[in-house]
C-alpha cells in the first residue's frame, strides 16, 4: 500500500485525465497510529467539514471512538480523495479539553452547572427581555458549520417564534457576497455550476480564489487535468503568488481594492473584440446596454494603470476568457472580502452572461463558500433571509412561509432586510440588542477590529450565550456556555458549494453532557413555549430526520427543492445535487441549462440592490428592469477604496488562510500534524520590500494599523510589492491570557482590520487596510515557521521544507 | 432665458447636500456603513458642483468649481450640535436621514426642471449633464430612504 506524507504533499499523487474523461478514483485514508483497516469496527457515512468542498468520507469507529477517516470512492465530489485537514483534523473531537458540562457566570467567573439551570437562565433572560422590550432586544449569531436541520430549526425559532429580524451567520464573513452576487445576476441564490465543469473546461479563471489552500481536493482535480492531455489554461487574479498562480497561463497580481477596475477592463476588451454570444444576450439577458456604456470608457490601458498590472497580461487574460469554448470561473475571498465585493463578483457573472457560457458542461460559474454548511445557512434562512429563497419584500412569499409554519404573516419580521452580523454588533454596542445567542463561531477572533468586538461582547448589559465544543475566546466572555456535540456525534445533512447534499450520520456518543445543537434549540423553544397560530407547539419535530422532513416541505417548489430527497435516499449515495424533486429524482447537475432563470418579479428572491449604496430596489423598479424573468447584467463603476496606504501606513494589509488551519484553529490546532505544520502566525512580504527595509526571513516584526498592532515573524515570499499578508487563524485560547492579548503583544490579524463592509452584501472588508511594519528583533538565523508548501513558500532555499513526519503517513489507493 | 437661475440654484443646493452628507458621515462615525457610504455619495455632489460650474460659464455665471463650506458655517453647526442634539444615536440617525432625504429631493426637483428646460431649449450639452448627474441624485435619495426604513424599527422600538 502506498503511503504519502500528506502534510508535505497536501494534494497527494497525480491521476491525470483528459477533457470529458471520468476523473480517476484515488481513495485516501488515515487511521490512528497502529490501526489497520481490518481493525475498524464500523464505517459511518459522512462528508468533510473543515472547508466548503463537501468531500464524501466514512468515519472509522472502534471501541466507541472515532479512530480515522477514509474517502468515499463513489462520491461525485472527491472520487475518494481527502485533504490534509480531513485526514488529520478529526482528532480534535477526541481532545481532552472538550466542553462537557454547561457553564454559567457567577461572581464574574464561569462555573459548571447542570443543563436545567443553564437553559433556564438563557430562556428566562430571553423571556424577560421579550416582555420588557420585545423581539428587537434579541439577536442570534450562528455559523457555517452546523447542519441543515439545525439552521432550519433556528430560523423558525428566531423568525417565526421570537419574531426578531436579528439573525445571521458567520457566513456573512465568507459567503454573503456569493449569495448577493447570484441574487443580483440571476434573481435568486443558487450555484449555477458544478465541480464537474473542471472535467470539461478549456479555460478556468480563478478570481481571488486560492483553491489550492481553500479546497484542496478541487485543486487536485484541476492538477489532474493539468497533468493530462489537452489541459485547460488557468487565469489567476491574486496579489500573492500561490500554487494557482504558479500553474496559471496568466497571473494578474492587481493592486488591492481594484477588482472592479480589473473586471471592467476585461469586459471592455471582451466587448470591444466582439467575443459575445449575441443571441444569448438578446434572448436571455437584460442590462447589456448599461454594461456597454459603462465599460466603453474603460479601456484595458486605464484598467492596467489603476490595477498596476502589465497591460499585455490583462489583454492576454481577456483573450483567453473571451475565446474560451468552455469557460469555468470561480470566485472567493479575494473578491468577497475586498473593496466593492458584490460589484466585482457580479462582473464575473456578467462575463458568463455576455459569453452565453452557462448550464453546459465546462461552462459554469462557481461563486464559492468558505465553510462546509454555509450553503445551508442561506437556504434555511439562518443568514436572516427567509427560508427556501423566499423574498422578504414580496408579501405573497411571506404569506406562503406563514402557511408552512402555521403562523400569522405579521409574526414573521419582513419590514426591512434582515439585520446583518455587523449591524447586530452595532446594535449591541448602542445597547438596543441585549441578548446575543452565538452558536459554533468565535467572533472575538474572526470579526474585524477586535478591540471593539471584545468591548462589545464584554459589556455587562449584554447577555451573551455561547454554544460551542471548546472554550473559545468568545465563550470566555459569555454569561452562559452550552457544550455542543460536533460532527460524528450527531446526525444531519449538509450541502456544499456545488449544491451536493450529503448525509452525515452519528458515529459515536458526544463526550460528557454535550448535546447536539438541534436538541439545545428544541429545548430553548420548549422553554420559551413558542406556539403556532392554533396554539400548538411551533416546532413540530423532535429529531434530525423530522426536521429534514419539515424542511423538504418548506423547500417544495422552491429553487432549492429537497422534496425528492430523504435520509434513506442519501444513505449509501455519492451525494445528490439539488433541486431534487419528482421531475429530477437524481438531482440537477447545472442550473439554468435552458437559459431560464428564477428571476420573474413574482418568483425572484431579491429585487437587487444598488451596488455602491446598497439601497434595495423596490418591486416597481425591478419589474421595470426585468419584466420577463431574464438574467440581469449589472454594470458597476469603480470607486477607490476607503482606506489607502499613506505616509504613516505605507503597506496594503491583506489577511487570509493557510492550507493547514480552519477558522480560529479550535479544531485544527488540536490535531498535532496540522498544528506542527503551521504552529504560529507569520507575516509575508516581498523580497524587494524586505531588502529596502533591511529585514530578513525570520525577523520578528510588528505590524500596525490605526486599530492596533500584532507581532509575527517574517516570511519573504514572491508576492506583490507594497502588500503584506497575515493569516487570520491565530487567536489567544492557547496562550496563557486566553480571551485576548492581555498585556502581551497581539497576534490575531483582526486586531488590525477595518470595520467596514460591502454595502450590498454586508460582507466585512478583510483585504484592504493600510499598515506599517517595524522591526522588533532580528532573527538569529532561524526562519519563520510558515508552511513552505503553498502560498507562503519562501524565496530563500535555506528554509527547511514543511513535512509531517512519521505520524502523518496517509494511505492512497488508486483504482 | 432663465436657465442661469436654475444652474445657480443647483450649484448651491448640490454644495449643501455635499455638506449634509459629510456632516452626517462625521456625526455617525460609529455607524460604519453610514460613515463610508455618505462620504462616497458626497463625492458625487462634488463632481456635480464642478460640472455645474463649468456649464455655468456658458450662461454668464462664475461659480466656484470646488464647493467649500465656510468656517463660520462650520462653527454654527458645532454650536447647534452641542445645544440641541442629545438624543440617542439611533434617533439622531433617523433625524439626519430624514433631513438628507428632503434635501436630496429638492436637488432632484431642480435637476428635473433643468432637464426639461434644456430639452425645450435644445441645449444638448446641458441635457447630457442632467442625464449624467440626476440619476446619481436619485440613488442618493433612495439610499436615504432605504437607510431610514432599515433603521426606524430598531431606533423606535427599543
mmCIF file of C-alpha atoms in Angstrom, chain A residues 117-473:
data_model
loop_
_atom_site.group_PDB
_atom_site.id
_atom_site.type_symbol
_atom_site.label_atom_id
_atom_site.label_comp_id
_atom_site.label_asym_id
_atom_site.label_seq_id
_atom_site.Cartn_x
_atom_site.Cartn_y
_atom_site.Cartn_z
ATOM 1 C CA UNK A 117 -30.009 25.677 35.409
ATOM 2 C CA UNK A 118 -28.155 26.865 32.316
ATOM 3 C CA UNK A 119 -31.156 26.656 29.975
ATOM 4 C CA UNK A 120 -33.481 28.302 32.472
ATOM 5 C CA UNK A 121 -31.048 31.186 32.672
ATOM 6 C CA UNK A 122 -30.996 31.514 28.883
ATOM 7 C CA UNK A 123 -34.743 31.180 28.365
ATOM 8 C CA UNK A 124 -35.539 33.234 31.453
ATOM 9 C CA UNK A 125 -33.480 36.189 30.272
ATOM 10 C CA UNK A 126 -34.955 35.941 26.755
ATOM 11 C CA UNK A 127 -38.497 35.884 28.170
ATOM 12 C CA UNK A 128 -37.881 38.902 30.416
ATOM 13 C CA UNK A 129 -36.417 40.926 27.560
ATOM 14 C CA UNK A 130 -39.295 39.981 25.255
ATOM 15 C CA UNK A 131 -41.735 41.284 27.881
ATOM 16 C CA UNK A 132 -39.712 44.400 28.534
ATOM 17 C CA UNK A 133 -38.525 45.474 25.085
ATOM 18 C CA UNK A 134 -39.830 42.957 22.548
ATOM 19 C CA UNK A 135 -38.003 40.976 19.865
ATOM 20 C CA UNK A 136 -35.683 43.883 18.959
ATOM 21 C CA UNK A 137 -33.672 43.039 22.105
ATOM 22 C CA UNK A 138 -32.798 39.517 20.893
ATOM 23 C CA UNK A 139 -30.135 38.542 18.351
ATOM 24 C CA UNK A 140 -28.851 35.194 17.048
ATOM 25 C CA UNK A 141 -25.414 34.778 15.505
ATOM 26 C CA UNK A 142 -24.721 31.340 14.093
ATOM 27 C CA UNK A 143 -22.136 29.690 11.882
ATOM 28 C CA UNK A 144 -21.444 27.865 8.631
ATOM 29 C CA UNK A 145 -20.724 24.605 10.443
ATOM 30 C CA UNK A 146 -23.997 23.311 11.896
ATOM 31 C CA UNK A 147 -26.302 21.018 9.933
ATOM 32 C CA UNK A 148 -29.245 21.959 7.721
ATOM 33 C CA UNK A 149 -31.740 20.640 10.278
ATOM 34 C CA UNK A 150 -30.260 22.902 12.948
ATOM 35 C CA UNK A 151 -30.319 26.032 10.809
ATOM 36 C CA UNK A 152 -33.895 25.459 9.741
ATOM 37 C CA UNK A 153 -34.976 24.967 13.335
ATOM 38 C CA UNK A 154 -33.079 28.076 14.427
ATOM 39 C CA UNK A 155 -34.605 30.138 11.598
ATOM 40 C CA UNK A 156 -38.089 29.032 12.636
ATOM 41 C CA UNK A 157 -37.418 29.851 16.300
ATOM 42 C CA UNK A 158 -35.913 33.278 15.537
ATOM 43 C CA UNK A 159 -38.204 34.427 12.733
ATOM 44 C CA UNK A 160 -41.431 32.538 13.396
ATOM 45 C CA UNK A 161 -41.307 32.275 17.195
ATOM 46 C CA UNK A 162 -39.260 35.026 18.827
ATOM 47 C CA UNK A 163 -40.100 37.284 15.874
ATOM 48 C CA UNK A 164 -36.754 39.045 15.661
ATOM 49 C CA UNK A 165 -35.142 40.344 12.494
ATOM 50 C CA UNK A 166 -31.710 39.908 14.077
ATOM 51 C CA UNK A 167 -30.451 36.562 12.786
ATOM 52 C CA UNK A 168 -27.254 35.966 10.843
ATOM 53 C CA UNK A 169 -24.410 33.511 10.462
ATOM 54 C CA UNK A 170 -20.658 33.994 10.348
ATOM 55 C CA UNK A 171 -21.279 33.064 6.723
ATOM 56 C CA UNK A 172 -21.576 36.848 6.489
ATOM 57 C CA UNK A 173 -17.760 36.755 6.562
ATOM 58 C CA UNK A 174 -17.339 34.027 3.965
ATOM 59 C CA UNK A 175 -20.262 33.574 1.640
ATOM 60 C CA UNK A 176 -22.546 36.615 1.832
ATOM 61 C CA UNK A 177 -21.141 38.065 -1.374
ATOM 62 C CA UNK A 178 -21.605 34.780 -3.239
ATOM 63 C CA UNK A 179 -25.301 34.874 -2.331
ATOM 64 C CA UNK A 180 -25.619 38.581 -3.088
ATOM 65 C CA UNK A 181 -23.911 38.286 -6.475
ATOM 66 C CA UNK A 182 -26.104 35.348 -7.518
ATOM 67 C CA UNK A 183 -29.231 37.257 -6.484
ATOM 68 C CA UNK A 184 -28.136 40.314 -8.451
ATOM 69 C CA UNK A 185 -27.424 38.373 -11.645
ATOM 70 C CA UNK A 186 -29.972 35.566 -11.583
ATOM 71 C CA UNK A 187 -32.682 36.969 -9.305
ATOM 72 C CA UNK A 188 -32.091 34.182 -6.841
ATOM 73 C CA UNK A 189 -29.370 32.455 -4.870
ATOM 74 C CA UNK A 190 -28.221 29.046 -6.150
ATOM 75 C CA UNK A 191 -24.916 27.949 -7.620
ATOM 76 C CA UNK A 192 -25.209 27.714 -11.425
ATOM 77 C CA UNK A 193 -22.182 25.463 -11.991
ATOM 78 C CA UNK A 194 -20.855 22.104 -10.861
ATOM 79 C CA UNK A 195 -17.433 20.848 -9.822
ATOM 80 C CA UNK A 196 -17.655 18.505 -12.806
ATOM 81 C CA UNK A 197 -17.182 21.567 -15.006
ATOM 82 C CA UNK A 198 -13.474 21.133 -14.202
ATOM 83 C CA UNK A 199 -13.588 17.916 -16.249
ATOM 84 C CA UNK A 200 -14.639 19.783 -19.387
ATOM 85 C CA UNK A 201 -13.322 23.351 -19.217
ATOM 86 C CA UNK A 202 -10.634 24.619 -21.581
ATOM 87 C CA UNK A 203 -10.136 27.819 -19.572
ATOM 88 C CA UNK A 204 -10.508 28.135 -15.801
ATOM 89 C CA UNK A 205 -10.428 31.646 -14.361
ATOM 90 C CA UNK A 206 -9.926 31.897 -10.600
ATOM 91 C CA UNK A 207 -10.770 35.281 -9.117
ATOM 92 C CA UNK A 208 -9.341 35.828 -5.639
ATOM 93 C CA UNK A 209 -9.660 32.085 -5.151
ATOM 94 C CA UNK A 210 -6.578 30.283 -3.862
ATOM 95 C CA UNK A 211 -8.320 26.947 -4.381
ATOM 96 C CA UNK A 212 -5.120 25.033 -3.634
ATOM 97 C CA UNK A 213 -5.453 26.018 0.028
ATOM 98 C CA UNK A 214 -9.192 26.540 0.446
ATOM 99 C CA UNK A 215 -10.421 23.400 -1.379
ATOM 100 C CA UNK A 216 -7.522 21.014 -1.760
ATOM 101 C CA UNK A 217 -9.492 18.230 -3.426
ATOM 102 C CA UNK A 218 -10.892 20.526 -6.098
ATOM 103 C CA UNK A 219 -7.328 21.686 -6.750
ATOM 104 C CA UNK A 220 -6.274 18.037 -7.077
ATOM 105 C CA UNK A 221 -8.947 17.699 -9.744
ATOM 106 C CA UNK A 222 -7.542 20.733 -11.581
ATOM 107 C CA UNK A 223 -3.966 19.460 -11.139
ATOM 108 C CA UNK A 224 -5.014 16.119 -12.637
ATOM 109 C CA UNK A 225 -6.467 17.947 -15.657
ATOM 110 C CA UNK A 226 -3.246 19.975 -15.944
ATOM 111 C CA UNK A 227 -1.230 16.724 -15.888
ATOM 112 C CA UNK A 228 -3.394 15.085 -18.550
ATOM 113 C CA UNK A 229 -3.832 15.608 -22.313
ATOM 114 C CA UNK A 230 -5.271 18.935 -23.590
ATOM 115 C CA UNK A 231 -5.083 20.685 -20.239
ATOM 116 C CA UNK A 232 -7.059 23.847 -19.513
ATOM 117 C CA UNK A 233 -5.373 27.251 -19.328
ATOM 118 C CA UNK A 234 -5.670 28.980 -15.971
ATOM 119 C CA UNK A 235 -6.135 32.686 -15.328
ATOM 120 C CA UNK A 236 -5.362 33.717 -11.746
ATOM 121 C CA UNK A 237 -6.250 37.019 -10.070
ATOM 122 C CA UNK A 238 -4.422 37.311 -6.733
ATOM 123 C CA UNK A 239 -1.912 39.777 -5.250
ATOM 124 C CA UNK A 240 0.062 36.832 -3.839
ATOM 125 C CA UNK A 241 1.991 34.135 -5.608
ATOM 126 C CA UNK A 242 0.110 30.914 -4.875
ATOM 127 C CA UNK A 243 0.122 27.344 -6.195
ATOM 128 C CA UNK A 244 -2.660 28.535 -8.521
ATOM 129 C CA UNK A 245 -0.685 31.484 -9.880
ATOM 130 C CA UNK A 246 2.362 29.254 -10.417
ATOM 131 C CA UNK A 247 0.272 26.939 -12.587
ATOM 132 C CA UNK A 248 -1.511 29.766 -14.420
ATOM 133 C CA UNK A 249 -1.029 30.913 -18.011
ATOM 134 C CA UNK A 250 -1.717 34.463 -16.822
ATOM 135 C CA UNK A 251 -1.342 35.813 -13.291
ATOM 136 C CA UNK A 252 -2.826 39.240 -12.557
ATOM 137 C CA UNK A 253 -1.483 40.472 -9.212
ATOM 138 C CA UNK A 254 -3.580 43.602 -9.104
ATOM 139 C CA UNK A 255 -3.307 46.331 -6.514
ATOM 140 C CA UNK A 256 -5.679 45.584 -3.597
ATOM 141 C CA UNK A 257 -9.064 47.274 -3.856
ATOM 142 C CA UNK A 258 -9.122 47.407 -7.661
ATOM 143 C CA UNK A 259 -11.123 44.286 -8.598
ATOM 144 C CA UNK A 260 -13.948 46.230 -10.242
ATOM 145 C CA UNK A 261 -11.451 48.192 -12.331
ATOM 146 C CA UNK A 262 -9.845 44.911 -13.399
ATOM 147 C CA UNK A 263 -13.176 43.330 -14.325
ATOM 148 C CA UNK A 264 -14.307 46.420 -16.224
ATOM 149 C CA UNK A 265 -11.061 46.336 -18.179
ATOM 150 C CA UNK A 266 -11.569 42.655 -19.044
ATOM 151 C CA UNK A 267 -15.197 43.267 -20.025
ATOM 152 C CA UNK A 268 -14.165 46.235 -22.171
ATOM 153 C CA UNK A 269 -11.782 44.021 -24.105
ATOM 154 C CA UNK A 270 -14.309 41.195 -24.439
ATOM 155 C CA UNK A 271 -16.974 43.568 -25.768
ATOM 156 C CA UNK A 272 -14.579 45.524 -27.997
ATOM 157 C CA UNK A 273 -13.447 42.285 -29.667
ATOM 158 C CA UNK A 274 -16.973 41.067 -30.115
ATOM 159 C CA UNK A 275 -16.357 37.923 -28.044
ATOM 160 C CA UNK A 276 -20.020 37.849 -27.157
ATOM 161 C CA UNK A 277 -22.918 35.492 -27.804
ATOM 162 C CA UNK A 278 -25.350 37.983 -29.284
ATOM 163 C CA UNK A 279 -28.193 35.545 -29.465
ATOM 164 C CA UNK A 280 -27.860 34.538 -25.833
ATOM 165 C CA UNK A 281 -27.728 38.176 -24.789
ATOM 166 C CA UNK A 282 -30.812 39.023 -26.875
ATOM 167 C CA UNK A 283 -32.899 36.074 -25.668
ATOM 168 C CA UNK A 284 -31.891 35.668 -22.045
ATOM 169 C CA UNK A 285 -30.410 38.862 -20.631
ATOM 170 C CA UNK A 286 -31.358 42.419 -19.669
ATOM 171 C CA UNK A 287 -28.959 45.267 -18.906
ATOM 172 C CA UNK A 288 -26.407 44.684 -21.680
ATOM 173 C CA UNK A 289 -26.621 48.295 -22.908
ATOM 174 C CA UNK A 290 -25.773 49.647 -19.482
ATOM 175 C CA UNK A 291 -22.670 47.461 -19.384
ATOM 176 C CA UNK A 292 -21.641 48.628 -22.863
ATOM 177 C CA UNK A 293 -21.970 52.213 -21.739
ATOM 178 C CA UNK A 294 -20.109 51.632 -18.500
ATOM 179 C CA UNK A 295 -17.057 49.881 -19.944
ATOM 180 C CA UNK A 296 -16.833 51.892 -23.181
ATOM 181 C CA UNK A 297 -14.668 54.496 -21.433
ATOM 182 C CA UNK A 298 -12.698 51.885 -19.546
ATOM 183 C CA UNK A 299 -10.041 50.549 -21.935
ATOM 184 C CA UNK A 300 -7.510 47.975 -20.720
ATOM 185 C CA UNK A 301 -4.811 50.647 -20.569
ATOM 186 C CA UNK A 302 -6.819 52.561 -17.978
ATOM 187 C CA UNK A 303 -7.647 49.392 -16.052
ATOM 188 C CA UNK A 304 -3.997 48.296 -16.133
ATOM 189 C CA UNK A 305 -2.929 51.683 -14.761
ATOM 190 C CA UNK A 306 -5.429 51.589 -11.865
ATOM 191 C CA UNK A 307 -4.711 47.944 -11.093
ATOM 192 C CA UNK A 308 -0.972 48.337 -11.683
ATOM 193 C CA UNK A 309 -0.677 45.204 -13.831
ATOM 194 C CA UNK A 310 1.021 44.877 -17.232
ATOM 195 C CA UNK A 311 -1.438 45.837 -19.943
ATOM 196 C CA UNK A 312 -0.359 42.884 -22.086
ATOM 197 C CA UNK A 313 -1.160 40.452 -19.276
ATOM 198 C CA UNK A 314 -4.605 41.947 -18.936
ATOM 199 C CA UNK A 315 -5.115 41.682 -22.701
ATOM 200 C CA UNK A 316 -3.945 38.084 -22.722
ATOM 201 C CA UNK A 317 -6.306 37.226 -19.860
ATOM 202 C CA UNK A 318 -9.174 38.826 -21.769
ATOM 203 C CA UNK A 319 -8.240 36.879 -24.895
ATOM 204 C CA UNK A 320 -8.194 33.560 -23.033
ATOM 205 C CA UNK A 321 -11.507 34.276 -21.322
ATOM 206 C CA UNK A 322 -13.037 35.828 -24.428
ATOM 207 C CA UNK A 323 -12.142 32.987 -26.784
ATOM 208 C CA UNK A 324 -12.641 30.028 -24.413
ATOM 209 C CA UNK A 325 -15.036 27.414 -25.716
ATOM 210 C CA UNK A 326 -15.757 26.071 -22.249
ATOM 211 C CA UNK A 327 -15.131 28.664 -19.586
ATOM 212 C CA UNK A 328 -15.284 27.904 -15.867
ATOM 213 C CA UNK A 329 -14.945 30.776 -13.398
ATOM 214 C CA UNK A 330 -14.551 30.507 -9.652
ATOM 215 C CA UNK A 331 -14.636 33.326 -7.114
ATOM 216 C CA UNK A 332 -13.737 33.529 -3.439
ATOM 217 C CA UNK A 333 -12.467 35.792 -0.668
ATOM 218 C CA UNK A 334 -10.019 37.814 -2.773
ATOM 219 C CA UNK A 335 -13.191 39.286 -4.230
ATOM 220 C CA UNK A 336 -15.731 38.679 -1.446
ATOM 221 C CA UNK A 337 -13.707 40.197 1.397
ATOM 222 C CA UNK A 338 -12.342 43.013 -0.714
ATOM 223 C CA UNK A 339 -13.494 46.511 -1.537
ATOM 224 C CA UNK A 340 -16.594 46.612 -3.828
ATOM 225 C CA UNK A 341 -17.165 42.909 -3.212
ATOM 226 C CA UNK A 342 -20.570 42.373 -4.790
ATOM 227 C CA UNK A 343 -19.895 44.697 -7.713
ATOM 228 C CA UNK A 344 -16.752 42.706 -8.582
ATOM 229 C CA UNK A 345 -18.337 39.256 -8.154
ATOM 230 C CA UNK A 346 -21.272 40.324 -10.316
ATOM 231 C CA UNK A 347 -18.893 41.276 -13.137
ATOM 232 C CA UNK A 348 -17.692 37.647 -13.199
ATOM 233 C CA UNK A 349 -21.299 36.577 -13.710
ATOM 234 C CA UNK A 350 -21.516 39.207 -16.448
ATOM 235 C CA UNK A 351 -18.613 37.613 -18.324
ATOM 236 C CA UNK A 352 -20.602 34.365 -18.475
ATOM 237 C CA UNK A 353 -23.814 36.116 -19.477
ATOM 238 C CA UNK A 354 -22.272 38.049 -22.381
ATOM 239 C CA UNK A 355 -20.446 34.909 -23.498
ATOM 240 C CA UNK A 356 -23.527 32.718 -23.084
ATOM 241 C CA UNK A 357 -21.475 30.284 -21.024
ATOM 242 C CA UNK A 358 -23.857 28.785 -18.516
ATOM 243 C CA UNK A 359 -25.562 25.475 -17.948
ATOM 244 C CA UNK A 360 -23.376 23.367 -20.284
ATOM 245 C CA UNK A 361 -20.517 21.020 -19.341
ATOM 246 C CA UNK A 362 -17.437 23.117 -18.638
ATOM 247 C CA UNK A 363 -19.392 26.382 -18.794
ATOM 248 C CA UNK A 364 -20.110 27.393 -15.267
ATOM 249 C CA UNK A 365 -19.724 29.960 -12.552
ATOM 250 C CA UNK A 366 -18.826 28.809 -9.051
ATOM 251 C CA UNK A 367 -19.371 31.587 -6.532
ATOM 252 C CA UNK A 368 -17.675 29.658 -3.736
ATOM 253 C CA UNK A 369 -18.222 29.326 0.001
ATOM 254 C CA UNK A 370 -15.696 29.198 2.789
ATOM 255 C CA UNK A 371 -17.435 26.780 5.162
ATOM 256 C CA UNK A 372 -18.876 23.277 4.908
ATOM 257 C CA UNK A 373 -22.504 24.159 5.568
ATOM 258 C CA UNK A 374 -22.552 27.813 4.512
ATOM 259 C CA UNK A 375 -24.917 26.928 1.690
ATOM 260 C CA UNK A 376 -27.472 25.690 4.226
ATOM 261 C CA UNK A 377 -27.492 28.900 6.252
ATOM 262 C CA UNK A 378 -28.530 30.610 3.015
ATOM 263 C CA UNK A 379 -31.199 28.084 2.053
ATOM 264 C CA UNK A 380 -32.705 27.643 5.504
ATOM 265 C CA UNK A 381 -32.664 31.329 6.357
ATOM 266 C CA UNK A 382 -30.174 31.195 9.212
ATOM 267 C CA UNK A 383 -28.384 34.092 7.485
ATOM 268 C CA UNK A 384 -31.527 36.162 8.079
ATOM 269 C CA UNK A 385 -33.060 35.608 4.622
ATOM 270 C CA UNK A 386 -36.402 33.857 4.507
ATOM 271 C CA UNK A 387 -36.167 30.049 4.135
ATOM 272 C CA UNK A 388 -36.320 28.495 0.680
ATOM 273 C CA UNK A 389 -35.021 31.633 -1.062
ATOM 274 C CA UNK A 390 -38.312 33.419 -0.381
ATOM 275 C CA UNK A 391 -38.336 37.164 -0.928
ATOM 276 C CA UNK A 392 -38.831 39.198 2.261
ATOM 277 C CA UNK A 393 -40.228 42.116 0.284
ATOM 278 C CA UNK A 394 -42.792 40.016 -1.589
ATOM 279 C CA UNK A 395 -45.939 39.662 0.548
ATOM 280 C CA UNK A 396 -47.030 36.527 -1.302
ATOM 281 C CA UNK A 397 -43.759 34.813 -0.326
ATOM 282 C CA UNK A 398 -44.189 35.816 3.303
ATOM 283 C CA UNK A 399 -47.773 34.506 3.278
ATOM 284 C CA UNK A 400 -46.552 31.241 1.816
ATOM 285 C CA UNK A 401 -43.940 30.829 4.531
ATOM 286 C CA UNK A 402 -46.551 31.696 7.173
ATOM 287 C CA UNK A 403 -48.685 28.877 5.748
ATOM 288 C CA UNK A 404 -45.809 26.393 6.037
ATOM 289 C CA UNK A 405 -45.156 27.481 9.631
ATOM 290 C CA UNK A 406 -48.816 27.955 10.537
ATOM 291 C CA UNK A 407 -48.229 31.453 11.892
ATOM 292 C CA UNK A 408 -49.684 34.862 11.067
ATOM 293 C CA UNK A 409 -47.688 36.605 8.301
ATOM 294 C CA UNK A 410 -47.374 39.599 10.629
ATOM 295 C CA UNK A 411 -45.443 37.373 13.046
ATOM 296 C CA UNK A 412 -42.607 36.983 10.515
ATOM 297 C CA UNK A 413 -40.485 40.136 10.517
ATOM 298 C CA UNK A 414 -40.279 41.423 6.944
ATOM 299 C CA UNK A 415 -40.437 45.181 7.306
ATOM 300 C CA UNK A 416 -36.800 45.623 6.294
ATOM 301 C CA UNK A 417 -33.875 43.487 5.130
ATOM 302 C CA UNK A 418 -32.615 41.110 7.845
ATOM 303 C CA UNK A 419 -30.114 42.589 10.274
ATOM 304 C CA UNK A 420 -26.631 41.505 9.218
ATOM 305 C CA UNK A 421 -23.957 40.477 11.728
ATOM 306 C CA UNK A 422 -22.008 43.736 11.722
ATOM 307 C CA UNK A 423 -25.187 45.721 12.277
ATOM 308 C CA UNK A 424 -26.169 43.399 15.134
ATOM 309 C CA UNK A 425 -22.861 44.163 16.794
ATOM 310 C CA UNK A 426 -23.606 47.849 16.286
ATOM 311 C CA UNK A 427 -26.999 47.478 17.974
ATOM 312 C CA UNK A 428 -25.325 45.641 20.847
ATOM 313 C CA UNK A 429 -22.800 48.472 21.051
ATOM 314 C CA UNK A 430 -25.630 51.006 21.280
ATOM 315 C CA UNK A 431 -27.367 48.838 23.853
ATOM 316 C CA UNK A 432 -30.541 48.005 21.945
ATOM 317 C CA UNK A 433 -29.636 44.325 21.420
ATOM 318 C CA UNK A 434 -29.320 42.971 24.953
ATOM 319 C CA UNK A 435 -29.272 39.217 24.362
ATOM 320 C CA UNK A 436 -26.954 37.587 21.829
ATOM 321 C CA UNK A 437 -27.038 33.834 21.264
ATOM 322 C CA UNK A 438 -23.843 32.693 19.464
ATOM 323 C CA UNK A 439 -23.609 29.159 18.075
ATOM 324 C CA UNK A 440 -20.482 27.499 16.720
ATOM 325 C CA UNK A 441 -18.489 30.610 15.928
ATOM 326 C CA UNK A 442 -15.840 32.772 17.511
ATOM 327 C CA UNK A 443 -16.434 36.478 16.778
ATOM 328 C CA UNK A 444 -13.859 37.558 19.381
ATOM 329 C CA UNK A 445 -11.215 36.402 16.871
ATOM 330 C CA UNK A 446 -12.957 36.371 13.496
ATOM 331 C CA UNK A 447 -14.607 39.796 13.284
ATOM 332 C CA UNK A 448 -12.732 42.949 12.288
ATOM 333 C CA UNK A 449 -11.207 45.394 14.784
ATOM 334 C CA UNK A 450 -11.033 43.081 17.797
ATOM 335 C CA UNK A 451 -10.567 45.758 20.438
ATOM 336 C CA UNK A 452 -14.038 46.968 19.517
ATOM 337 C CA UNK A 453 -15.541 43.473 19.334
ATOM 338 C CA UNK A 454 -14.184 42.442 22.725
ATOM 339 C CA UNK A 455 -15.520 45.620 24.308
ATOM 340 C CA UNK A 456 -18.984 44.995 22.810
ATOM 341 C CA UNK A 457 -19.157 41.321 23.764
ATOM 342 C CA UNK A 458 -17.763 42.008 27.225
ATOM 343 C CA UNK A 459 -20.405 44.583 28.179
ATOM 344 C CA UNK A 460 -22.233 43.983 31.435
ATOM 345 C CA UNK A 461 -25.598 44.933 29.861
ATOM 346 C CA UNK A 462 -25.292 42.328 27.075
ATOM 347 C CA UNK A 463 -26.376 38.767 27.943
ATOM 348 C CA UNK A 464 -24.101 36.542 25.876
ATOM 349 C CA UNK A 465 -24.849 32.851 25.267
ATOM 350 C CA UNK A 466 -22.168 30.766 23.529
ATOM 351 C CA UNK A 467 -22.844 27.242 22.291
ATOM 352 C CA UNK A 468 -19.642 25.525 21.192
ATOM 353 C CA UNK A 469 -17.436 22.487 21.620
ATOM 354 C CA UNK A 470 -14.408 24.251 23.158
ATOM 355 C CA UNK A 471 -13.930 27.217 25.491
ATOM 356 C CA UNK A 472 -13.143 29.712 22.732
ATOM 357 C CA UNK A 473 -12.097 33.334 23.190
#
